[in-house]
């Protein structure tokens, strides 16, 4: 499991590419098992998209 708490990383969609790059450098294969954000007790205001800053990715590494 890995997480990002950065709006710039989450909103740009770069986080999965960073993980894939790191896996390639380590000569590993990753499979995304779950890609999630904040829990329901952390609502996101549609008028404030910057509030969607938390990303949680569960991976299988082989």
Short mmCIF file of N, CA and C in Angstrom, two decimals:
data_model
loop_
_atom_site.label_atom_id
_atom_site.label_comp_id
_atom_site.label_asym_id
_atom_site.label_seq_id
_atom_site.Cartn_x
_atom_site.Cartn_y
_atom_site.Cartn_z
N UNK A 1 0.85 -1.16 0.00
CA UNK A 1 0.00 0.00 0.00
C UNK A 1 0.90 1.23 0.00
N UNK A 2 0.50 2.19 -0.80
CA UNK A 2 1.20 3.45 -0.84
C UNK A 2 0.18 4.58 -0.94
N UNK A 3 0.55 5.72 -0.42
CA UNK A 3 -0.39 6.84 -0.38
C UNK A 3 0.29 8.13 -0.81
N UNK A 4 -0.53 9.05 -1.29
CA UNK A 4 -0.08 10.40 -1.58
C UNK A 4 -1.04 11.37 -0.92
N UNK A 5 -0.50 12.37 -0.29
CA UNK A 5 -1.32 13.40 0.35
C UNK A 5 -0.99 14.74 -0.30
N UNK A 6 -0.94 14.74 -1.63
CA UNK A 6 -0.58 15.94 -2.38
C UNK A 6 -1.60 16.18 -3.47
N UNK A 7 -2.26 17.31 -3.43
CA UNK A 7 -3.22 17.64 -4.47
C UNK A 7 -2.58 17.69 -5.84
N UNK A 8 -1.36 18.21 -5.92
CA UNK A 8 -0.68 18.30 -7.22
C UNK A 8 -0.45 16.92 -7.82
N UNK A 9 -0.09 15.96 -6.99
CA UNK A 9 0.16 14.59 -7.47
C UNK A 9 -1.16 13.90 -7.80
N UNK A 10 -2.14 14.01 -6.92
CA UNK A 10 -3.42 13.34 -7.11
C UNK A 10 -4.16 13.89 -8.33
N UNK A 11 -4.27 15.19 -8.43
CA UNK A 11 -5.07 15.79 -9.50
C UNK A 11 -4.41 15.72 -10.87
N UNK A 12 -3.09 15.62 -10.91
CA UNK A 12 -2.41 15.52 -12.20
C UNK A 12 -2.45 14.09 -12.75
N UNK A 13 -2.76 13.12 -11.89
CA UNK A 13 -2.79 11.73 -12.32
C UNK A 13 -1.40 11.12 -12.48
N UNK A 14 -0.39 11.79 -11.97
CA UNK A 14 0.99 11.32 -12.14
C UNK A 14 1.37 10.19 -11.18
N UNK A 15 0.64 10.03 -10.09
CA UNK A 15 1.02 9.05 -9.06
C UNK A 15 1.18 7.64 -9.61
N UNK A 16 0.22 7.11 -10.38
CA UNK A 16 0.41 5.75 -10.93
C UNK A 16 1.63 5.66 -11.85
N UNK A 17 1.92 6.73 -12.58
CA UNK A 17 3.10 6.71 -13.46
C UNK A 17 4.39 6.70 -12.65
N UNK A 18 4.39 7.40 -11.53
CA UNK A 18 5.56 7.38 -10.64
C UNK A 18 5.77 5.97 -10.11
N UNK A 19 4.69 5.32 -9.69
CA UNK A 19 4.80 3.95 -9.17
C UNK A 19 5.29 2.99 -10.23
N UNK A 20 4.77 3.11 -11.46
CA UNK A 20 5.20 2.24 -12.55
C UNK A 20 6.67 2.46 -12.87
N UNK A 21 7.10 3.69 -12.87
CA UNK A 21 8.50 4.00 -13.13
C UNK A 21 9.40 3.40 -12.05
N UNK A 22 9.00 3.53 -10.80
CA UNK A 22 9.78 2.96 -9.69
C UNK A 22 9.83 1.44 -9.81
N UNK A 23 8.72 0.82 -10.17
CA UNK A 23 8.69 -0.64 -10.33
C UNK A 23 9.62 -1.07 -11.46
N UNK A 24 9.60 -0.35 -12.56
CA UNK A 24 10.47 -0.68 -13.69
C UNK A 24 11.94 -0.56 -13.30
N UNK A 25 12.26 0.50 -12.57
CA UNK A 25 13.65 0.69 -12.13
C UNK A 25 14.10 -0.43 -11.21
N UNK A 26 13.17 -0.97 -10.42
CA UNK A 26 13.48 -2.06 -9.49
C UNK A 26 13.32 -3.43 -10.14
N UNK A 27 13.00 -3.43 -11.46
CA UNK A 27 12.77 -4.67 -12.20
C UNK A 27 11.68 -5.52 -11.56
N UNK A 28 10.60 -4.85 -11.19
CA UNK A 28 9.43 -5.49 -10.58
C UNK A 28 8.20 -5.19 -11.42
N UNK A 29 7.20 -6.04 -11.28
CA UNK A 29 5.91 -5.82 -11.91
C UNK A 29 4.91 -5.45 -10.82
N UNK A 30 4.09 -4.44 -11.09
CA UNK A 30 3.05 -4.09 -10.12
C UNK A 30 1.68 -4.26 -10.76
N UNK A 31 0.74 -4.65 -9.93
CA UNK A 31 -0.66 -4.74 -10.31
C UNK A 31 -1.45 -3.94 -9.30
N UNK A 32 -2.26 -3.00 -9.78
CA UNK A 32 -3.09 -2.20 -8.88
C UNK A 32 -4.30 -3.04 -8.47
N UNK A 33 -4.43 -3.27 -7.17
CA UNK A 33 -5.56 -4.02 -6.64
C UNK A 33 -6.70 -3.10 -6.22
N UNK A 34 -6.34 -1.91 -5.78
CA UNK A 34 -7.35 -0.94 -5.35
C UNK A 34 -6.78 0.46 -5.44
N UNK A 35 -7.57 1.36 -5.95
CA UNK A 35 -7.20 2.77 -6.06
C UNK A 35 -8.32 3.56 -5.37
N UNK A 36 -8.01 4.21 -4.27
CA UNK A 36 -9.05 4.87 -3.48
C UNK A 36 -8.60 6.27 -3.06
N UNK A 37 -9.57 7.02 -2.58
CA UNK A 37 -9.30 8.35 -2.06
C UNK A 37 -9.66 8.38 -0.58
N UNK A 38 -10.08 9.53 -0.15
CA UNK A 38 -10.43 9.70 1.26
C UNK A 38 -11.72 8.94 1.58
N UNK A 39 -11.88 8.63 2.85
CA UNK A 39 -13.09 7.93 3.32
C UNK A 39 -14.29 8.88 3.30
N UNK A 40 -15.46 8.32 3.48
CA UNK A 40 -16.69 9.11 3.40
C UNK A 40 -16.79 10.18 4.50
N UNK A 41 -15.99 10.05 5.56
CA UNK A 41 -16.01 11.08 6.61
C UNK A 41 -15.11 12.27 6.25
N UNK A 42 -14.59 12.27 5.04
CA UNK A 42 -13.76 13.37 4.53
C UNK A 42 -14.35 13.82 3.19
N UNK A 43 -15.53 14.46 3.23
CA UNK A 43 -16.21 14.82 1.98
C UNK A 43 -15.44 15.87 1.18
N UNK A 44 -15.67 15.85 -0.13
CA UNK A 44 -15.03 16.79 -1.04
C UNK A 44 -16.09 17.74 -1.57
N UNK A 45 -15.85 19.02 -1.38
CA UNK A 45 -16.76 20.05 -1.87
C UNK A 45 -16.55 20.21 -3.38
N UNK A 46 -17.58 20.00 -4.20
CA UNK A 46 -17.42 20.12 -5.65
C UNK A 46 -16.91 21.49 -6.11
N UNK A 47 -17.15 22.51 -5.32
CA UNK A 47 -16.66 23.84 -5.69
C UNK A 47 -15.21 24.05 -5.28
N UNK A 48 -14.62 23.06 -4.62
CA UNK A 48 -13.22 23.14 -4.19
C UNK A 48 -12.51 21.83 -4.54
N UNK A 49 -12.19 21.62 -5.83
CA UNK A 49 -11.58 20.36 -6.26
C UNK A 49 -10.21 20.09 -5.62
N UNK A 50 -9.57 21.14 -5.12
CA UNK A 50 -8.28 20.96 -4.45
C UNK A 50 -8.42 20.11 -3.19
N UNK A 51 -9.64 19.95 -2.71
CA UNK A 51 -9.89 19.11 -1.54
C UNK A 51 -9.70 17.62 -1.82
N UNK A 52 -9.63 17.25 -3.09
CA UNK A 52 -9.40 15.85 -3.47
C UNK A 52 -7.90 15.62 -3.59
N UNK A 53 -7.23 15.54 -2.46
CA UNK A 53 -5.77 15.44 -2.47
C UNK A 53 -5.24 14.10 -1.98
N UNK A 54 -6.08 13.26 -1.41
CA UNK A 54 -5.59 12.01 -0.83
C UNK A 54 -5.79 10.86 -1.81
N UNK A 55 -4.73 10.10 -2.05
CA UNK A 55 -4.80 8.91 -2.90
C UNK A 55 -4.17 7.74 -2.15
N UNK A 56 -4.82 6.61 -2.21
CA UNK A 56 -4.35 5.38 -1.57
C UNK A 56 -4.39 4.29 -2.64
N UNK A 57 -3.25 3.66 -2.90
CA UNK A 57 -3.19 2.61 -3.92
C UNK A 57 -2.63 1.34 -3.28
N UNK A 58 -3.40 0.27 -3.42
CA UNK A 58 -2.99 -1.05 -2.95
C UNK A 58 -2.43 -1.79 -4.16
N UNK A 59 -1.20 -2.28 -4.03
CA UNK A 59 -0.50 -2.92 -5.14
C UNK A 59 -0.09 -4.34 -4.81
N UNK A 60 -0.01 -5.16 -5.84
CA UNK A 60 0.69 -6.45 -5.74
C UNK A 60 2.01 -6.25 -6.46
N UNK A 61 3.10 -6.58 -5.81
CA UNK A 61 4.43 -6.43 -6.40
C UNK A 61 5.00 -7.82 -6.61
N UNK A 62 5.44 -8.08 -7.83
CA UNK A 62 6.04 -9.40 -8.12
C UNK A 62 7.33 -9.23 -8.89
#
